Amino acid sequence: MTDDRQYELPAHEETPGASAAGEPVTERSESVVSGAPVTALAAGLSDGEWHRLHPASPLLKGGIALLAIIGVVVANMRDQLVEMFVPGAGYDDGNPIGLIVENGLIMWALLAVLVTLLALVAGFYVSWRMHTFRVTEEVVEVRSGVLFRTNRRARLDRIQGINIVRPIFARLFGAARLEVNQAGQDANVKLDYVGSSAADDLRREILRLASGTRTASAPGGSHVPLDQNIVDRRVNELLAPELDPDAAEPESVVKLSVGRLIGSIALSSATFVIIGGIVVAVVLSFFRGDALFLLFAFIPAAIAVMGYDVQKFTKSLRYSIAGTPDGVRVGFGLLSTSNETLPPGRIHSVKVSQPLLWRPFGWWEIKVNRASHSSTNGAAGQQNTTILPVGNLTDVKRVLGLVLPDSADETAAVFAERGLVARGEPDDGFTCSPRRAAVLRWFSWRRNGFAISPGAVLLRKGAIWRELVIVPHPRLQSVSISQGPLLRMLRLVSVHVHTVAGPISAQLGAVDRDAAIAFFDTVAQAAVRASGADTSHRWRSSEMAAVSKPAVEVEPTVEDPQHAPPGPPL
Amino acid sequence: MTNRLDLPEATWRRISPKYLVAEFLGLLVTAIVLAAATLPLHLAGWGLAWWATAAVVGAVLIFAIFTPRRLRAIGYQLRDDDLVFRRGILFQRFVAVPYGRMQIVDINRGPLSRALGLSELKFVTAAATSGVTIPGLPAADAEELRDRLVELAESRRAGL
């Protein structure tokens, strides 16, 4: 079992005097001796010194394989075990263990097992000792490997998100996997595994250092009382709510209700195709007996869809989105839990869309484009770009306020609502396609349009499959307009706002030519202005002046001074 | 009232006319390769084989006729805070990229371009769809432009 005494250290030994003086808080556990790695699990992991991972890491990483090997050995020893307790019971000499016993090789076999075991333990121990990490004011750095050494540094101001995953097996040990996501392919820094509560502290500290604020963070939320024994603490940790109630303001939390989750999964197109197929097959077989085979053709597909749906359901349980001082926290999971914090300004575009079948219920789905690629999937086994699997209009507005703090004000909310549900009146703030675009956009030409709010570009599309794409100005990479021969005949243009790659393509077709040229100019200027004024890589650096304020009360400030709400947009 | 796309009060910098030579040579190679691809039809003794070859070569020829016009449509301008790039006549495209968004500037030179003293400049942002590639720049101009862009990007650096 792991050395649990180390968890009992308080998470933060804060010196209030230091933070009041504007000094960065450097916490040093007493066991730190001149740069030597320490295995402190809860205290002062972000003190700039080298630290080791959770002692159970090798077991957790290779745990499944080890269990499998033990399983094979035990299965082969079954007969010996039976013989041991019930002499004279059936003795089958066909298995390797039986052969060893018969030939008097038992000593050699034991020796071989012992040597292998020792070698494994030694190997794991050495690799664990060589795997160290540290968090400084500027970087997160990991050193690992015994023969082939690897060293990876990640700059704190380029962090795109921090993910904490707790697989069920690791949760039993009180361990968690922490992943620092950076932009680009295979650019993540993984710490698997660290102590469960240490992971939360570490994330808060990394985000505090990255945010550029000099104020000390408040001590972490739920710290398990120290007077409990290991078993009680594990049980408490397992039964604790997925989202710590202290971590976020209750009014910012969006949860998924189970009924709506089941409804949204049942109302997917795949389900309808299967049901439709079965109905057709039944009706056909009613008239012609030999069409019954069609029914059997659909059974495997139906089972596959059902299995997928059940998996989607279990993985979305306890889903919550909440606003924390260091960004949006997305968490989910019943047995294996996972939660990720996205600092402000890390969401490059947002798409709110509505499948046709969800429309009677007023449900929507929100996806985002982000620069990093996490190795763990999001809820429902989907890409973790789906930030709200299903929600009603109230949820959507709240989540939009969380992921785009710039557009959290009243006017932006009105805009978003018009972008979502409006049928498209001539003067609702959106510049829509002209009537002649009806040739290309049969039903949606009234709705098909764009709006430029002080903080973002909004693209509204579709009358049947409604969607709204929002790209915040400071995240915009470039803007283009293009026109092919068909559009030219109609005096129309297609506009495209470029962001990092992801599930969203911010493109809008069939816009009036002059409107598109004006759009091109306005957006190009807004992008330049916003990217110049953007401070979200150090999102709380503006708090430097207000050091005495506790950090928890301060809202994330990615507000662009030039875009501070100047009355209603447009 | 024109239906075509154009930006008001824009003065475009053009690419080198020498690039036309490179394009024509490239098209010639394409024509030869495509014509060679129809060779099996001749060997099989198909009656319409000559028509196939003629169609392929004709298509390349039509493309070649529009090439000078197409190259004249390529232009770029360095505004105060962003680079604007345009291309295309049938399919027009205008892109504006703020300098601060630059991640990488590439200069590529193929053997043909090198013989003509030309370079291709590629401006890469974090978005794969930006797609700003300026072909046919004189080598010295390309390097000067690259240094200028790096300098501008440095003074306006922003995060992702």
mmCIF file with all atom_site columns, C-alpha atoms in Angstrom, chain A residues 48-200:
data_model
loop_
_atom_site.group_PDB
_atom_site.id
_atom_site.type_symbol
_atom_site.label_atom_id
_atom_site.label_alt_id
_atom_site.label_comp_id
_atom_site.label_asym_id
_atom_site.label_entity_id
_atom_site.label_seq_id
_atom_site.pdbx_PDB_ins_code
_atom_site.Cartn_x
_atom_site.Cartn_y
_atom_site.Cartn_z
_atom_site.occupancy
_atom_site.B_iso_or_equiv
_atom_site.pdbx_formal_charge
_atom_site.auth_seq_id
_atom_site.auth_comp_id
_atom_site.auth_asym_id
_atom_site.auth_atom_id
_atom_site.pdbx_PDB_model_num
ATOM 1   C CA . GLY A 1 48  ? 10.245  24.822  -7.983  1.00 0.00 ? 48  GLY A CA 1
ATOM 2   C CA . GLU A 1 49  ? 11.988  21.737  -6.608  1.00 0.00 ? 49  GLU A CA 1
ATOM 3   C CA . TRP A 1 50  ? 12.030  18.290  -8.189  1.00 0.00 ? 50  TRP A CA 1
ATOM 4   C CA . HIS A 1 51  ? 9.351   15.919  -6.937  1.00 0.00 ? 51  HIS A CA 1
ATOM 5   C CA . ARG A 1 52  ? 8.505   12.293  -7.512  1.00 0.00 ? 52  ARG A CA 1
ATOM 6   C CA . LEU A 1 53  ? 5.200   10.845  -8.559  1.00 0.00 ? 53  LEU A CA 1
ATOM 7   C CA . HIS A 1 54  ? 2.836   8.779   -6.434  1.00 0.00 ? 54  HIS A CA 1
ATOM 8   C CA . PRO A 1 55  ? 4.630   5.614   -5.233  1.00 0.00 ? 55  PRO A CA 1
ATOM 9   C CA . ALA A 1 56  ? 1.850   3.427   -6.600  1.00 0.00 ? 56  ALA A CA 1
ATOM 10  C CA . SER A 1 57  ? 2.285   4.845   -10.119 1.00 0.00 ? 57  SER A CA 1
ATOM 11  C CA . PRO A 1 58  ? 4.054   1.795   -11.614 1.00 0.00 ? 58  PRO A CA 1
ATOM 12  C CA . LEU A 1 59  ? 1.376   -0.460  -10.226 1.00 0.00 ? 59  LEU A CA 1
ATOM 13  C CA . LEU A 1 60  ? -1.409  1.752   -11.546 1.00 0.00 ? 60  LEU A CA 1
ATOM 14  C CA . LYS A 1 61  ? 0.192   2.144   -14.960 1.00 0.00 ? 61  LYS A CA 1
ATOM 15  C CA . GLY A 1 62  ? 1.109   -1.531  -15.349 1.00 0.00 ? 62  GLY A CA 1
ATOM 16  C CA . GLY A 1 63  ? -1.583  -2.699  -12.985 1.00 0.00 ? 63  GLY A CA 1
ATOM 17  C CA . ILE A 1 64  ? -3.837  -4.345  -15.527 1.00 0.00 ? 64  ILE A CA 1
ATOM 18  C CA . ALA A 1 65  ? -0.975  -6.326  -17.092 1.00 0.00 ? 65  ALA A CA 1
ATOM 19  C CA . LEU A 1 66  ? 0.203   -7.532  -13.696 1.00 0.00 ? 66  LEU A CA 1
ATOM 20  C CA . LEU A 1 67  ? -3.288  -8.643  -12.758 1.00 0.00 ? 67  LEU A CA 1
ATOM 21  C CA . ALA A 1 68  ? -3.576  -10.520 -16.045 1.00 0.00 ? 68  ALA A CA 1
ATOM 22  C CA . ILE A 1 69  ? -0.299  -12.375 -15.429 1.00 0.00 ? 69  ILE A CA 1
ATOM 23  C CA . ILE A 1 70  ? -1.330  -13.315 -11.912 1.00 0.00 ? 70  ILE A CA 1
ATOM 24  C CA . GLY A 1 71  ? -4.666  -14.458 -13.318 1.00 0.00 ? 71  GLY A CA 1
ATOM 25  C CA . VAL A 1 72  ? -2.952  -16.777 -15.827 1.00 0.00 ? 72  VAL A CA 1
ATOM 26  C CA . VAL A 1 73  ? -0.697  -18.268 -13.143 1.00 0.00 ? 73  VAL A CA 1
ATOM 27  C CA . VAL A 1 74  ? -3.596  -18.829 -10.766 1.00 0.00 ? 74  VAL A CA 1
ATOM 28  C CA . ALA A 1 75  ? -5.674  -20.426 -13.509 1.00 0.00 ? 75  ALA A CA 1
ATOM 29  C CA . ASN A 1 76  ? -2.835  -22.845 -14.217 1.00 0.00 ? 76  ASN A CA 1
ATOM 30  C CA . MET A 1 77  ? -2.390  -23.624 -10.540 1.00 0.00 ? 77  MET A CA 1
ATOM 31  C CA . ARG A 1 78  ? -6.051  -24.394 -10.080 1.00 0.00 ? 78  ARG A CA 1
ATOM 32  C CA . ASP A 1 79  ? -5.524  -28.136 -9.933  1.00 0.00 ? 79  ASP A CA 1
ATOM 33  C CA . GLN A 1 80  ? -2.695  -27.837 -7.434  1.00 0.00 ? 80  GLN A CA 1
ATOM 34  C CA . LEU A 1 81  ? -4.844  -25.643 -5.248  1.00 0.00 ? 81  LEU A CA 1
ATOM 35  C CA . VAL A 1 82  ? -7.688  -28.129 -5.410  1.00 0.00 ? 82  VAL A CA 1
ATOM 36  C CA . GLU A 1 83  ? -5.265  -30.996 -4.650  1.00 0.00 ? 83  GLU A CA 1
ATOM 37  C CA . MET A 1 84  ? -3.881  -29.074 -1.694  1.00 0.00 ? 84  MET A CA 1
ATOM 38  C CA . PHE A 1 85  ? -7.227  -28.855 0.024   1.00 0.00 ? 85  PHE A CA 1
ATOM 39  C CA . VAL A 1 86  ? -8.997  -31.928 -1.294  1.00 0.00 ? 86  VAL A CA 1
ATOM 40  C CA . PRO A 1 87  ? -6.403  -34.711 -1.668  1.00 0.00 ? 87  PRO A CA 1
ATOM 41  C CA . GLY A 1 88  ? -7.238  -37.217 -4.333  1.00 0.00 ? 88  GLY A CA 1
ATOM 42  C CA . ALA A 1 89  ? -9.426  -34.910 -6.370  1.00 0.00 ? 89  ALA A CA 1
ATOM 43  C CA . GLY A 1 90  ? -8.916  -34.931 -10.110 1.00 0.00 ? 90  GLY A CA 1
ATOM 44  C CA . TYR A 1 91  ? -5.282  -34.397 -11.100 1.00 0.00 ? 91  TYR A CA 1
ATOM 45  C CA . ASP A 1 92  ? -4.765  -33.211 -14.645 1.00 0.00 ? 92  ASP A CA 1
ATOM 46  C CA . ASP A 1 93  ? -1.129  -33.334 -15.747 1.00 0.00 ? 93  ASP A CA 1
ATOM 47  C CA . GLY A 1 94  ? -1.630  -31.387 -18.943 1.00 0.00 ? 94  GLY A CA 1
ATOM 48  C CA . ASN A 1 95  ? -0.668  -27.973 -17.584 1.00 0.00 ? 95  ASN A CA 1
ATOM 49  C CA . PRO A 1 96  ? 2.795   -26.437 -17.081 1.00 0.00 ? 96  PRO A CA 1
ATOM 50  C CA . ILE A 1 97  ? 2.512   -26.176 -13.304 1.00 0.00 ? 97  ILE A CA 1
ATOM 51  C CA . GLY A 1 98  ? 1.582   -29.836 -13.102 1.00 0.00 ? 98  GLY A CA 1
ATOM 52  C CA . LEU A 1 99  ? 4.676   -30.710 -15.126 1.00 0.00 ? 99  LEU A CA 1
ATOM 53  C CA . ILE A 1 100 ? 6.888   -28.679 -12.815 1.00 0.00 ? 100 ILE A CA 1
ATOM 54  C CA . VAL A 1 101 ? 5.535   -30.404 -9.739  1.00 0.00 ? 101 VAL A CA 1
ATOM 55  C CA . GLU A 1 102 ? 5.844   -33.858 -11.273 1.00 0.00 ? 102 GLU A CA 1
ATOM 56  C CA . ASN A 1 103 ? 9.447   -33.396 -12.329 1.00 0.00 ? 103 ASN A CA 1
ATOM 57  C CA . GLY A 1 104 ? 10.604  -32.088 -8.963  1.00 0.00 ? 104 GLY A CA 1
ATOM 58  C CA . LEU A 1 105 ? 11.456  -28.705 -10.423 1.00 0.00 ? 105 LEU A CA 1
ATOM 59  C CA . ILE A 1 106 ? 9.548   -26.831 -7.785  1.00 0.00 ? 106 ILE A CA 1
ATOM 60  C CA . MET A 1 107 ? 12.626  -25.138 -6.321  1.00 0.00 ? 107 MET A CA 1
ATOM 61  C CA . TRP A 1 108 ? 13.803  -23.927 -9.705  1.00 0.00 ? 108 TRP A CA 1
ATOM 62  C CA . ALA A 1 109 ? 10.393  -22.637 -10.569 1.00 0.00 ? 109 ALA A CA 1
ATOM 63  C CA . LEU A 1 110 ? 10.137  -20.726 -7.314  1.00 0.00 ? 110 LEU A CA 1
ATOM 64  C CA . LEU A 1 111 ? 13.595  -19.285 -7.887  1.00 0.00 ? 111 LEU A CA 1
ATOM 65  C CA . ALA A 1 112 ? 12.698  -18.151 -11.398 1.00 0.00 ? 112 ALA A CA 1
ATOM 66  C CA . VAL A 1 113 ? 9.525   -16.519 -10.131 1.00 0.00 ? 113 VAL A CA 1
ATOM 67  C CA . LEU A 1 114 ? 11.443  -14.814 -7.348  1.00 0.00 ? 114 LEU A CA 1
ATOM 68  C CA . VAL A 1 115 ? 14.137  -13.489 -9.707  1.00 0.00 ? 115 VAL A CA 1
ATOM 69  C CA . THR A 1 116 ? 11.557  -12.183 -12.179 1.00 0.00 ? 116 THR A CA 1
ATOM 70  C CA . LEU A 1 117 ? 9.617   -10.550 -9.393  1.00 0.00 ? 117 LEU A CA 1
ATOM 71  C CA . LEU A 1 118 ? 12.713  -8.908  -7.960  1.00 0.00 ? 118 LEU A CA 1
ATOM 72  C CA . ALA A 1 119 ? 13.790  -7.692  -11.386 1.00 0.00 ? 119 ALA A CA 1
ATOM 73  C CA . LEU A 1 120 ? 10.327  -6.232  -11.994 1.00 0.00 ? 120 LEU A CA 1
ATOM 74  C CA . VAL A 1 121 ? 10.192  -4.520  -8.643  1.00 0.00 ? 121 VAL A CA 1
ATOM 75  C CA . ALA A 1 122 ? 13.712  -3.153  -9.081  1.00 0.00 ? 122 ALA A CA 1
ATOM 76  C CA . GLY A 1 123 ? 12.879  -1.952  -12.579 1.00 0.00 ? 123 GLY A CA 1
ATOM 77  C CA . PHE A 1 124 ? 9.712   -0.241  -11.442 1.00 0.00 ? 124 PHE A CA 1
ATOM 78  C CA . TYR A 1 125 ? 11.478  1.277   -8.477  1.00 0.00 ? 125 TYR A CA 1
ATOM 79  C CA . VAL A 1 126 ? 14.307  2.694   -10.574 1.00 0.00 ? 126 VAL A CA 1
ATOM 80  C CA . SER A 1 127 ? 11.967  4.067   -13.200 1.00 0.00 ? 127 SER A CA 1
ATOM 81  C CA . TRP A 1 128 ? 9.814   5.626   -10.480 1.00 0.00 ? 128 TRP A CA 1
ATOM 82  C CA . ARG A 1 129 ? 12.889  7.190   -8.869  1.00 0.00 ? 129 ARG A CA 1
ATOM 83  C CA . MET A 1 130 ? 14.047  8.586   -12.193 1.00 0.00 ? 130 MET A CA 1
ATOM 84  C CA . HIS A 1 131 ? 10.653  10.073  -13.028 1.00 0.00 ? 131 HIS A CA 1
ATOM 85  C CA . THR A 1 132 ? 10.566  13.521  -11.490 1.00 0.00 ? 132 THR A CA 1
ATOM 86  C CA . PHE A 1 133 ? 8.799   16.756  -12.169 1.00 0.00 ? 133 PHE A CA 1
ATOM 87  C CA . ARG A 1 134 ? 8.882   20.327  -11.005 1.00 0.00 ? 134 ARG A CA 1
ATOM 88  C CA . VAL A 1 135 ? 6.779   23.439  -11.328 1.00 0.00 ? 135 VAL A CA 1
ATOM 89  C CA . THR A 1 136 ? 8.571   26.756  -11.411 1.00 0.00 ? 136 THR A CA 1
ATOM 90  C CA . GLU A 1 137 ? 7.355   30.289  -11.981 1.00 0.00 ? 137 GLU A CA 1
ATOM 91  C CA . GLU A 1 138 ? 7.777   29.841  -15.730 1.00 0.00 ? 138 GLU A CA 1
ATOM 92  C CA . VAL A 1 139 ? 7.562   26.168  -16.671 1.00 0.00 ? 139 VAL A CA 1
ATOM 93  C CA . VAL A 1 140 ? 6.338   22.714  -15.805 1.00 0.00 ? 140 VAL A CA 1
ATOM 94  C CA . GLU A 1 141 ? 9.158   20.262  -16.388 1.00 0.00 ? 141 GLU A CA 1
ATOM 95  C CA . VAL A 1 142 ? 9.221   16.460  -16.401 1.00 0.00 ? 142 VAL A CA 1
ATOM 96  C CA . ARG A 1 143 ? 12.261  14.174  -16.491 1.00 0.00 ? 143 ARG A CA 1
ATOM 97  C CA . SER A 1 144 ? 11.732  10.474  -17.055 1.00 0.00 ? 144 SER A CA 1
ATOM 98  C CA . GLY A 1 145 ? 13.293  7.307   -18.447 1.00 0.00 ? 145 GLY A CA 1
ATOM 99  C CA . VAL A 1 146 ? 16.113  5.091   -17.222 1.00 0.00 ? 146 VAL A CA 1
ATOM 100 C CA . LEU A 1 147 ? 18.153  4.283   -20.320 1.00 0.00 ? 147 LEU A CA 1
ATOM 101 C CA . PHE A 1 148 ? 16.562  6.783   -22.665 1.00 0.00 ? 148 PHE A CA 1
ATOM 102 C CA . ARG A 1 149 ? 16.094  10.008  -20.755 1.00 0.00 ? 149 ARG A CA 1
ATOM 103 C CA . THR A 1 150 ? 13.353  12.405  -21.697 1.00 0.00 ? 150 THR A CA 1
ATOM 104 C CA . ASN A 1 151 ? 13.023  15.969  -20.540 1.00 0.00 ? 151 ASN A CA 1
ATOM 105 C CA . ARG A 1 152 ? 9.983   18.049  -21.379 1.00 0.00 ? 152 ARG A CA 1
ATOM 106 C CA . ARG A 1 153 ? 9.309   21.647  -20.430 1.00 0.00 ? 153 ARG A CA 1
ATOM 107 C CA . ALA A 1 154 ? 6.017   23.425  -20.927 1.00 0.00 ? 154 ALA A CA 1
ATOM 108 C CA . ARG A 1 155 ? 5.662   27.172  -20.546 1.00 0.00 ? 155 ARG A CA 1
ATOM 109 C CA . LEU A 1 156 ? 2.982   28.116  -18.086 1.00 0.00 ? 156 LEU A CA 1
ATOM 110 C CA . ASP A 1 157 ? 1.568   30.999  -20.110 1.00 0.00 ? 157 ASP A CA 1
ATOM 111 C CA . ARG A 1 158 ? 0.929   28.628  -23.011 1.00 0.00 ? 158 ARG A CA 1
ATOM 112 C CA . ILE A 1 159 ? -1.180  26.196  -21.018 1.00 0.00 ? 159 ILE A CA 1
ATOM 113 C CA . GLN A 1 160 ? -4.437  25.416  -22.820 1.00 0.00 ? 160 GLN A CA 1
ATOM 114 C CA . GLY A 1 161 ? -6.059  23.394  -20.072 1.00 0.00 ? 161 GLY A CA 1
ATOM 115 C CA . ILE A 1 162 ? -5.360  21.032  -17.203 1.00 0.00 ? 162 ILE A CA 1
ATOM 116 C CA . ASN A 1 163 ? -7.117  17.706  -17.013 1.00 0.00 ? 163 ASN A CA 1
ATOM 117 C CA . ILE A 1 164 ? -7.395  15.481  -13.948 1.00 0.00 ? 164 ILE A CA 1
ATOM 118 C CA . VAL A 1 165 ? -8.507  11.922  -14.620 1.00 0.00 ? 165 VAL A CA 1
ATOM 119 C CA . ARG A 1 166 ? -9.251  9.406   -11.890 1.00 0.00 ? 166 ARG A CA 1
ATOM 120 C CA . PRO A 1 167 ? -9.799  5.905   -13.251 1.00 0.00 ? 167 PRO A CA 1
ATOM 121 C CA . ILE A 1 168 ? -11.681 3.703   -10.812 1.00 0.00 ? 168 ILE A CA 1
ATOM 122 C CA . PHE A 1 169 ? -8.604  1.587   -10.031 1.00 0.00 ? 169 PHE A CA 1
ATOM 123 C CA . ALA A 1 170 ? -6.539  4.693   -9.266  1.00 0.00 ? 170 ALA A CA 1
ATOM 124 C CA . ARG A 1 171 ? -9.324  6.167   -7.169  1.00 0.00 ? 171 ARG A CA 1
ATOM 125 C CA . LEU A 1 172 ? -9.099  3.166   -4.851  1.00 0.00 ? 172 LEU A CA 1
ATOM 126 C CA . PHE A 1 173 ? -5.472  4.124   -4.248  1.00 0.00 ? 173 PHE A CA 1
ATOM 127 C CA . GLY A 1 174 ? -6.315  7.796   -3.881  1.00 0.00 ? 174 GLY A CA 1
ATOM 128 C CA . ALA A 1 175 ? -4.326  8.675   -6.976  1.00 0.00 ? 175 ALA A CA 1
ATOM 129 C CA . ALA A 1 176 ? -5.101  10.773  -10.045 1.00 0.00 ? 176 ALA A CA 1
ATOM 130 C CA . ARG A 1 177 ? -3.594  11.435  -13.447 1.00 0.00 ? 177 ARG A CA 1
ATOM 131 C CA . LEU A 1 178 ? -2.824  15.065  -14.214 1.00 0.00 ? 178 LEU A CA 1
ATOM 132 C CA . GLU A 1 179 ? -2.368  16.261  -17.771 1.00 0.00 ? 179 GLU A CA 1
ATOM 133 C CA . VAL A 1 180 ? -1.203  19.738  -18.713 1.00 0.00 ? 180 VAL A CA 1
ATOM 134 C CA . ASN A 1 181 ? -2.450  20.430  -22.234 1.00 0.00 ? 181 ASN A CA 1
ATOM 135 C CA . GLN A 1 182 ? -0.423  22.601  -24.589 1.00 0.00 ? 182 GLN A CA 1
ATOM 136 C CA . ALA A 1 183 ? -1.240  23.643  -28.134 1.00 0.00 ? 183 ALA A CA 1
ATOM 137 C CA . GLY A 1 184 ? -0.222  21.173  -30.825 1.00 0.00 ? 184 GLY A CA 1
ATOM 138 C CA . GLN A 1 185 ? -0.114  17.442  -31.401 1.00 0.00 ? 185 GLN A CA 1
ATOM 139 C CA . ASP A 1 186 ? 1.413   15.302  -28.648 1.00 0.00 ? 186 ASP A CA 1
ATOM 140 C CA . ALA A 1 187 ? 2.387   18.403  -26.726 1.00 0.00 ? 187 ALA A CA 1
ATOM 141 C CA . ASN A 1 188 ? 0.910   17.476  -23.356 1.00 0.00 ? 188 ASN A CA 1
ATOM 142 C CA . VAL A 1 189 ? 2.771   17.045  -20.102 1.00 0.00 ? 189 VAL A CA 1
ATOM 143 C CA . LYS A 1 190 ? 1.441   14.047  -18.203 1.00 0.00 ? 190 LYS A CA 1
ATOM 144 C CA . LEU A 1 191 ? 1.933   13.322  -14.536 1.00 0.00 ? 191 LEU A CA 1
ATOM 145 C CA . ASP A 1 192 ? 0.605   9.849   -13.933 1.00 0.00 ? 192 ASP A CA 1
ATOM 146 C CA . TYR A 1 193 ? 0.001   9.426   -11.100 1.00 0.00 ? 193 TYR A CA 1
ATOM 147 C CA . VAL A 1 194 ? -0.045  11.936  -8.264  1.00 0.00 ? 194 VAL A CA 1
ATOM 148 C CA . GLY A 1 195 ? -1.997  11.911  -5.035  1.00 0.00 ? 195 GLY A CA 1
ATOM 149 C CA . SER A 1 196 ? -5.651  12.675  -5.533  1.00 0.00 ? 196 SER A CA 1
ATOM 150 C CA . SER A 1 197 ? -5.911  15.815  -3.438  1.00 0.00 ? 197 SER A CA 1
ATOM 151 C CA . ALA A 1 198 ? -2.371  16.771  -4.424  1.00 0.00 ? 198 ALA A CA 1
ATOM 152 C CA . ALA A 1 199 ? -3.546  16.801  -8.054  1.00 0.00 ? 199 ALA A CA 1
ATOM 153 C CA . ASP A 1 200 ? -6.213  19.368  -7.234  1.00 0.00 ? 200 ASP A CA 1
#
